[in-house]
Amino acid sequence: MKLLKIKQTILYTFITFAFTGICNAQQGTVIVNQDTEITELLALKKEINTNEDASDRYKIQIYSGRRTTAESNQTDFKGNYSQWSSKLVYETPNYKVWIGSFRTRLEAERALLKVKKKFPNAFLFKPKKKKE
């Protein structure tokens, strides 16, 4: 009985290897016909999305005060949190360190929880629109 099982196993193995040697994957080429304006629109959308001065976005302020301390806080922030950008802003009479440019309040609050571990005085805000 054991000899029969061994023969069956060898036969199945041989058949499996024979069929896998015969089978070939399909090969071909794909041609994408795309309007040239699509790439221009995508580039424009990227530019709009990366605009840091968008006034409808949330930001986090980690410091407000003297310039030297603001610069050191900004450097410290960049060393600990590289995933968000930081910006040094002067609003009379203080220098402020603003970070991020968050589309939703939920996204900003999640980031604030992480930032508050290192900067406990950090808070969330939405900048006022500049009048032109």
Tab-separated table of N, CA and C in Angstrom:
chain	number	residue	atom	x	y	z
A	1	MET	N	0.812	-1.191	0.000
A	1	MET	CA	0.000	0.000	0.000
A	1	MET	C	0.860	1.262	0.000
A	2	LYS	N	1.950	1.222	0.791
A	2	LYS	CA	2.842	2.363	0.843
A	2	LYS	C	3.537	2.574	-0.494
A	3	LEU	N	3.860	1.501	-1.170
A	3	LEU	CA	4.516	1.594	-2.462
A	3	LEU	C	3.606	2.262	-3.479
A	4	LEU	N	2.300	1.967	-3.409
A	4	LEU	CA	1.324	2.582	-4.302
A	4	LEU	C	1.223	4.081	-4.043
A	5	LYS	N	1.223	4.499	-2.792
A	5	LYS	CA	1.156	5.922	-2.450
A	5	LYS	C	2.404	6.656	-2.929
A	6	ILE	N	3.564	6.017	-2.799
A	6	ILE	CA	4.800	6.640	-3.249
A	6	ILE	C	4.770	6.815	-4.763
A	7	LYS	N	4.281	5.804	-5.484
A	7	LYS	CA	4.186	5.884	-6.942
A	7	LYS	C	3.217	6.991	-7.361
A	8	GLN	N	2.094	7.097	-6.663
A	8	GLN	CA	1.125	8.147	-6.974
A	8	GLN	C	1.732	9.541	-6.733
A	9	THR	N	2.441	9.683	-5.645
A	9	THR	CA	3.064	10.959	-5.318
A	9	THR	C	4.084	11.339	-6.389
A	10	ILE	N	4.892	10.385	-6.803
A	10	ILE	CA	5.886	10.652	-7.848
A	10	ILE	C	5.195	11.004	-9.158
A	11	LEU	N	4.135	10.306	-9.500
A	11	LEU	CA	3.385	10.571	-10.728
A	11	LEU	C	2.779	11.972	-10.695
A	12	TYR	N	2.145	12.350	-9.588
A	12	TYR	CA	1.543	13.679	-9.467
A	12	TYR	C	2.604	14.778	-9.537
A	13	THR	N	3.741	14.541	-8.912
A	13	THR	CA	4.827	15.504	-8.954
A	13	THR	C	5.337	15.677	-10.383
A	14	PHE	N	5.524	14.570	-11.100
A	14	PHE	CA	5.989	14.611	-12.478
A	14	PHE	C	4.996	15.364	-13.369
A	15	ILE	N	3.699	15.088	-13.201
A	15	ILE	CA	2.664	15.761	-14.003
A	15	ILE	C	2.656	17.259	-13.705
A	16	THR	N	2.781	17.627	-12.436
A	16	THR	CA	2.783	19.039	-12.048
A	16	THR	C	3.954	19.773	-12.691
A	17	PHE	N	5.162	19.187	-12.614
A	17	PHE	CA	6.323	19.831	-13.225
A	17	PHE	C	6.219	19.882	-14.740
A	18	ALA	N	5.622	18.870	-15.345
A	18	ALA	CA	5.473	18.848	-16.802
A	18	ALA	C	4.554	19.972	-17.257
A	19	PHE	N	3.427	20.174	-16.558
A	19	PHE	CA	2.491	21.224	-16.953
A	19	PHE	C	3.031	22.624	-16.672
A	20	THR	N	3.779	22.771	-15.593
A	20	THR	CA	4.321	24.105	-15.309
A	20	THR	C	5.416	24.470	-16.292
A	21	GLY	N	6.114	23.510	-16.821
A	21	GLY	CA	7.118	23.780	-17.828
A	21	GLY	C	6.504	24.170	-19.156
A	22	ILE	N	5.299	23.678	-19.448
A	22	ILE	CA	4.626	23.957	-20.714
A	22	ILE	C	3.911	25.305	-20.679
A	23	CYS	N	3.337	25.643	-19.546
A	23	CYS	CA	2.544	26.867	-19.424
A	23	CYS	C	3.439	28.105	-19.505
A	24	ASN	N	3.012	29.085	-20.271
A	24	ASN	CA	3.734	30.351	-20.403
A	24	ASN	C	2.773	31.489	-20.102
A	25	ALA	N	3.331	32.553	-19.529
A	25	ALA	CA	2.504	33.731	-19.254
A	25	ALA	C	2.314	34.514	-20.545
A	26	GLN	N	1.250	35.268	-20.575
A	26	GLN	CA	0.992	36.091	-21.745
A	26	GLN	C	1.855	37.344	-21.697
A	27	GLN	N	2.290	37.772	-22.856
A	27	GLN	CA	3.090	38.979	-22.942
A	27	GLN	C	2.434	39.927	-23.929
A	28	GLY	N	2.618	41.212	-23.677
A	28	GLY	CA	2.038	42.187	-24.574
A	28	GLY	C	2.476	43.583	-24.202
A	29	THR	N	2.003	44.543	-24.940
A	29	THR	CA	2.319	45.937	-24.650
A	29	THR	C	1.022	46.700	-24.437
A	30	VAL	N	1.115	47.712	-23.595
A	30	VAL	CA	-0.038	48.551	-23.300
A	30	VAL	C	0.273	49.953	-23.815
A	31	ILE	N	-0.635	50.486	-24.578
A	31	ILE	CA	-0.481	51.843	-25.093
A	31	ILE	C	-1.587	52.700	-24.489
A	32	VAL	N	-1.171	53.793	-23.828
A	32	VAL	CA	-2.127	54.688	-23.194
A	32	VAL	C	-2.221	55.952	-24.041
A	33	ASN	N	-3.397	56.227	-24.541
A	33	ASN	CA	-3.644	57.459	-25.291
A	33	ASN	C	-4.269	58.458	-24.340
A	34	GLN	N	-3.528	59.519	-24.053
A	34	GLN	CA	-3.962	60.491	-23.053
A	34	GLN	C	-3.838	61.897	-23.627
A	35	ASP	N	-4.813	62.706	-23.329
A	35	ASP	CA	-4.787	64.099	-23.767
A	35	ASP	C	-3.648	64.828	-23.055
A	36	THR	N	-2.939	65.690	-23.744
A	36	THR	CA	-1.797	66.395	-23.147
A	36	THR	C	-2.232	67.376	-22.058
A	37	GLU	N	-3.461	67.829	-22.093
A	37	GLU	CA	-3.934	68.773	-21.078
A	37	GLU	C	-4.089	68.118	-19.709
A	38	ILE	N	-4.218	66.800	-19.686
A	38	ILE	CA	-4.357	66.102	-18.401
A	38	ILE	C	-3.096	66.286	-17.568
A	39	THR	N	-1.940	66.163	-18.175
A	39	THR	CA	-0.695	66.348	-17.412
A	39	THR	C	-0.554	67.779	-16.926
A	40	GLU	N	-1.003	68.734	-17.728
A	40	GLU	CA	-0.958	70.137	-17.303
A	40	GLU	C	-1.893	70.368	-16.116
A	41	LEU	N	-3.071	69.767	-16.157
A	41	LEU	CA	-4.023	69.913	-15.053
A	41	LEU	C	-3.495	69.258	-13.779
A	42	LEU	N	-2.857	68.100	-13.919
A	42	LEU	CA	-2.286	67.440	-12.745
A	42	LEU	C	-1.177	68.279	-12.123
A	43	ALA	N	-0.355	68.898	-12.946
A	43	ALA	CA	0.700	69.765	-12.425
A	43	ALA	C	0.108	70.972	-11.703
A	44	LEU	N	-0.959	71.541	-12.262
A	44	LEU	CA	-1.623	72.679	-11.623
A	44	LEU	C	-2.239	72.265	-10.292
A	45	LYS	N	-2.855	71.094	-10.237
A	45	LYS	CA	-3.458	70.605	-9.000
A	45	LYS	C	-2.387	70.380	-7.940
A	46	LYS	N	-1.241	69.830	-8.324
A	46	LYS	CA	-0.147	69.649	-7.366
A	46	LYS	C	0.313	70.977	-6.797
A	47	GLU	N	0.414	71.964	-7.653
A	47	GLU	CA	0.853	73.298	-7.211
A	47	GLU	C	-0.140	73.896	-6.228
A	48	ILE	N	-1.420	73.732	-6.498
A	48	ILE	CA	-2.455	74.265	-5.612
A	48	ILE	C	-2.432	73.537	-4.274
A	49	ASN	N	-2.275	72.216	-4.295
A	49	ASN	CA	-2.297	71.432	-3.072
A	49	ASN	C	-1.084	71.677	-2.190
A	50	THR	N	0.043	72.033	-2.777
A	50	THR	CA	1.237	72.263	-1.967
A	50	THR	C	1.368	73.699	-1.505
A	51	ASN	N	0.420	74.551	-1.853
A	51	ASN	CA	0.482	75.953	-1.454
A	51	ASN	C	0.340	76.056	0.061
A	52	GLU	N	1.404	76.498	0.713
A	52	GLU	CA	1.415	76.589	2.173
A	52	GLU	C	0.595	77.770	2.687
A	53	ASP	N	0.346	78.752	1.848
A	53	ASP	CA	-0.347	79.950	2.303
A	53	ASP	C	-1.862	79.849	2.152
A	54	ALA	N	-2.375	78.656	1.954
A	54	ALA	CA	-3.812	78.494	1.820
A	54	ALA	C	-4.472	78.879	3.135
A	55	SER	N	-5.345	79.858	3.098
A	55	SER	CA	-5.918	80.386	4.333
A	55	SER	C	-7.047	79.524	4.878
A	56	ASP	N	-7.507	78.547	4.102
A	56	ASP	CA	-8.591	77.705	4.594
A	56	ASP	C	-8.064	76.446	5.278
A	57	ARG	N	-6.784	76.421	5.601
A	57	ARG	CA	-6.181	75.248	6.234
A	57	ARG	C	-5.835	75.532	7.690
A	58	TYR	N	-5.779	74.466	8.463
A	58	TYR	CA	-5.444	74.573	9.880
A	58	TYR	C	-3.932	74.496	10.067
A	59	LYS	N	-3.449	75.182	11.083
A	59	LYS	CA	-2.030	75.174	11.430
A	59	LYS	C	-1.901	74.982	12.935
A	60	ILE	N	-0.697	74.657	13.347
A	60	ILE	CA	-0.397	74.506	14.767
A	60	ILE	C	0.707	75.496	15.109
A	61	GLN	N	0.495	76.244	16.181
A	61	GLN	CA	1.526	77.171	16.652
A	61	GLN	C	2.209	76.543	17.847
A	62	ILE	N	3.547	76.451	17.777
A	62	ILE	CA	4.274	75.828	18.882
A	62	ILE	C	5.017	76.847	19.741
A	63	TYR	N	5.193	78.086	19.219
A	63	TYR	CA	5.910	79.089	20.003
A	63	TYR	C	5.547	80.494	19.539
A	64	SER	N	5.575	81.424	20.479
A	64	SER	CA	5.411	82.845	20.182
A	64	SER	C	6.279	83.615	21.175
A	65	GLY	N	7.200	84.420	20.640
A	65	GLY	CA	8.078	85.183	21.525
A	65	GLY	C	9.280	85.728	20.786
A	66	ARG	N	10.445	85.691	21.465
A	66	ARG	CA	11.671	86.262	20.903
A	66	ARG	C	12.197	85.442	19.733
A	67	ARG	N	12.920	86.135	18.847
A	67	ARG	CA	13.385	85.510	17.609
A	67	ARG	C	14.343	84.343	17.857
A	68	THR	N	15.314	84.524	18.741
A	68	THR	CA	16.307	83.466	18.967
A	68	THR	C	15.661	82.196	19.497
A	69	THR	N	14.711	82.366	20.427
A	69	THR	CA	14.018	81.207	20.972
A	69	THR	C	13.119	80.568	19.918
A	70	ALA	N	12.501	81.389	19.092
A	70	ALA	CA	11.651	80.871	18.016
A	70	ALA	C	12.481	80.041	17.037
A	71	GLU	N	13.657	80.546	16.679
A	71	GLU	CA	14.525	79.812	15.757
A	71	GLU	C	14.992	78.490	16.355
A	72	SER	N	15.320	78.490	17.648
A	72	SER	CA	15.755	77.240	18.283
A	72	SER	C	14.599	76.243	18.387
A	73	ASN	N	13.385	76.743	18.661
A	73	ASN	CA	12.220	75.855	18.690
A	73	ASN	C	11.931	75.272	17.305
A	74	GLN	N	12.109	76.085	16.277
A	74	GLN	CA	11.873	75.608	14.913
A	74	GLN	C	12.898	74.522	14.551
A	75	THR	N	14.153	74.736	14.908
A	75	THR	CA	15.192	73.741	14.649
A	75	THR	C	14.916	72.453	15.408
A	76	ASP	N	14.508	72.592	16.660
A	76	ASP	CA	14.167	71.435	17.485
A	76	ASP	C	12.995	70.672	16.869
A	77	PHE	N	12.005	71.406	16.379
A	77	PHE	CA	10.847	70.775	15.757
A	77	PHE	C	11.251	70.002	14.503
A	78	LYS	N	12.067	70.632	13.662
A	78	LYS	CA	12.506	69.974	12.420
A	78	LYS	C	13.274	68.696	12.711
A	79	GLY	N	14.009	68.671	13.807
A	79	GLY	CA	14.761	67.473	14.182
A	79	GLY	C	13.874	66.345	14.658
A	80	ASN	N	12.729	66.674	15.249
A	80	ASN	CA	11.843	65.648	15.809
A	80	ASN	C	10.693	65.250	14.897
A	81	TYR	N	10.196	66.175	14.104
A	81	TYR	CA	9.020	65.929	13.262
A	81	TYR	C	9.311	66.378	11.833
A	82	SER	N	9.849	65.497	11.047
A	82	SER	CA	10.212	65.868	9.678
A	82	SER	C	9.040	65.756	8.707
A	83	GLN	N	7.931	65.159	9.131
A	83	GLN	CA	6.808	64.961	8.208
A	83	GLN	C	5.988	66.229	7.965
A	84	TRP	N	6.148	67.256	8.814
A	84	TRP	CA	5.405	68.501	8.641
A	84	TRP	C	6.386	69.649	8.430
A	85	SER	N	5.974	70.598	7.639
A	85	SER	CA	6.818	71.769	7.409
A	85	SER	C	6.624	72.766	8.556
A	86	SER	N	7.618	73.614	8.742
A	86	SER	CA	7.515	74.653	9.769
A	86	SER	C	7.833	75.995	9.128
A	87	LYS	N	7.294	77.040	9.737
A	87	LYS	CA	7.437	78.373	9.170
A	87	LYS	C	7.593	79.372	10.314
A	88	LEU	N	8.560	80.269	10.174
A	88	LEU	CA	8.772	81.327	11.165
A	88	LEU	C	8.043	82.564	10.658
A	89	VAL	N	7.086	83.055	11.453
A	89	VAL	CA	6.236	84.175	11.050
A	89	VAL	C	6.435	85.312	12.044
A	90	TYR	N	6.541	86.530	11.516
A	90	TYR	CA	6.671	87.691	12.395
A	90	TYR	C	5.352	88.449	12.411
A	91	GLU	N	4.764	88.531	13.590
A	91	GLU	CA	3.577	89.355	13.821
A	91	GLU	C	3.925	90.243	15.005
A	92	THR	N	3.953	91.524	14.775
A	92	THR	CA	4.407	92.490	15.769
A	92	THR	C	3.794	92.210	17.124
A	93	PRO	N	4.549	92.109	18.159
A	93	PRO	CA	5.996	92.201	18.338
A	93	PRO	C	6.669	90.829	18.451
A	94	ASN	N	5.992	89.760	18.127
A	94	ASN	CA	6.519	88.414	18.375
A	94	ASN	C	6.820	87.639	17.090
A	95	TYR	N	7.761	86.714	17.244
A	95	TYR	CA	8.020	85.727	16.202
A	95	TYR	C	7.262	84.465	16.592
A	96	LYS	N	6.628	83.844	15.612
A	96	LYS	CA	5.818	82.657	15.884
A	96	LYS	C	6.280	81.520	14.994
A	97	VAL	N	6.220	80.318	15.535
A	97	VAL	CA	6.560	79.128	14.757
A	97	VAL	C	5.265	78.387	14.466
A	98	TRP	N	4.928	78.331	13.183
A	98	TRP	CA	3.725	77.636	12.726
A	98	TRP	C	4.152	76.372	12.002
A	99	ILE	N	3.395	75.316	12.209
A	99	ILE	CA	3.723	74.064	11.535
A	99	ILE	C	2.501	73.509	10.811
A	100	GLY	N	2.803	72.791	9.751
A	100	GLY	CA	1.776	72.075	9.004
A	100	GLY	C	0.880	72.964	8.181
A	101	SER	N	0.061	72.298	7.408
A	101	SER	CA	-0.977	72.930	6.605
A	101	SER	C	-2.032	71.849	6.409
A	102	PHE	N	-2.907	71.726	7.378
A	102	PHE	CA	-3.837	70.600	7.439
A	102	PHE	C	-5.178	70.971	6.814
A	103	ARG	N	-5.691	70.094	5.996
A	103	ARG	CA	-6.958	70.349	5.303
A	103	ARG	C	-8.158	70.247	6.239
A	104	THR	N	-8.133	69.266	7.126
A	104	THR	CA	-9.284	69.071	8.013
A	104	THR	C	-8.874	69.279	9.466
A	105	ARG	N	-9.839	69.615	10.277
A	105	ARG	CA	-9.577	69.810	11.702
A	105	ARG	C	-9.169	68.486	12.359
A	106	LEU	N	-9.763	67.389	11.907
A	106	LEU	CA	-9.435	66.075	12.467
A	106	LEU	C	-7.963	65.736	12.231
A	107	GLU	N	-7.501	65.972	11.031
A	107	GLU	CA	-6.099	65.727	10.698
A	107	GLU	C	-5.179	66.603	11.555
A	108	ALA	N	-5.561	67.849	11.751
A	108	ALA	CA	-4.767	68.775	12.556
A	108	ALA	C	-4.760	68.369	14.027
A	109	GLU	N	-5.890	67.926	14.537
A	109	GLU	CA	-5.953	67.517	15.946
A	109	GLU	C	-5.116	66.269	16.203
A	110	ARG	N	-5.080	65.368	15.247
A	110	ARG	CA	-4.225	64.180	15.398
A	110	ARG	C	-2.756	64.589	15.467
A	111	ALA	N	-2.370	65.521	14.619
A	111	ALA	CA	-0.990	66.002	14.630
A	111	ALA	C	-0.697	66.747	15.933
A	112	LEU	N	-1.672	67.512	16.408
A	112	LEU	CA	-1.495	68.278	17.646
A	112	LEU	C	-1.213	67.358	18.833
A	113	LEU	N	-1.881	66.226	18.871
A	113	LEU	CA	-1.639	65.265	19.962
A	113	LEU	C	-0.188	64.794	19.957
A	114	LYS	N	0.367	64.567	18.770
A	114	LYS	CA	1.759	64.123	18.675
A	114	LYS	C	2.716	65.255	19.049
A	115	VAL	N	2.412	66.460	18.582
A	115	VAL	CA	3.306	67.603	18.806
A	115	VAL	C	3.307	68.024	20.270
A	116	LYS	N	2.169	67.898	20.941
A	116	LYS	CA	2.071	68.336	22.345
A	116	LYS	C	2.961	67.526	23.272
A	117	LYS	N	3.395	66.350	22.844
A	117	LYS	CA	4.304	65.563	23.688
A	117	LYS	C	5.638	66.284	23.850
A	118	LYS	N	6.092	66.971	22.812
A	118	LYS	CA	7.367	67.696	22.855
A	118	LYS	C	7.175	69.182	23.135
A	119	PHE	N	6.062	69.754	22.630
A	119	PHE	CA	5.757	71.176	22.800
A	119	PHE	C	4.393	71.313	23.475
A	120	PRO	N	4.352	71.294	24.805
A	120	PRO	CA	3.070	71.260	25.518
A	120	PRO	C	2.206	72.509	25.352
A	121	ASN	N	2.790	73.647	24.959
A	121	ASN	CA	2.011	74.869	24.784
A	121	ASN	C	1.455	75.026	23.376
A	122	ALA	N	1.629	74.037	22.539
A	122	ALA	CA	1.156	74.111	21.153
A	122	ALA	C	-0.366	74.154	21.119
A	123	PHE	N	-0.880	74.875	20.124
A	123	PHE	CA	-2.337	74.923	19.954
A	123	PHE	C	-2.688	74.994	18.478
A	124	LEU	N	-3.927	74.672	18.194
A	124	LEU	CA	-4.447	74.606	16.832
A	124	LEU	C	-5.165	75.901	16.492
A	125	PHE	N	-5.009	76.389	15.260
A	125	PHE	CA	-5.722	77.587	14.844
A	125	PHE	C	-5.879	77.583	13.334
A	126	LYS	N	-6.705	78.492	12.865
A	126	LYS	CA	-6.911	78.686	11.437
A	126	LYS	C	-6.587	80.143	11.145
A	127	PRO	N	-5.527	80.416	10.337
A	127	PRO	CA	-5.122	81.804	10.100
A	127	PRO	C	-6.234	82.619	9.449
A	128	LYS	N	-6.250	83.909	9.792
A	128	LYS	CA	-7.214	84.814	9.194
A	128	LYS	C	-6.803	85.089	7.749
A	129	LYS	N	-7.791	85.318	6.902
A	129	LYS	CA	-7.519	85.615	5.502
A	129	LYS	C	-6.903	87.000	5.412
A	130	LYS	N	-5.911	87.110	4.518
A	130	LYS	CA	-5.256	88.407	4.296
A	130	LYS	C	-6.133	89.241	3.375
A	131	LYS	N	-6.307	90.499	3.732
A	131	LYS	CA	-7.080	91.406	2.890
A	131	LYS	C	-6.158	91.996	1.839
A	132	GLU	N	-6.609	91.999	0.608
A	132	GLU	CA	-5.790	92.524	-0.493
A	132	GLU	C	-6.291	93.855	-0.956
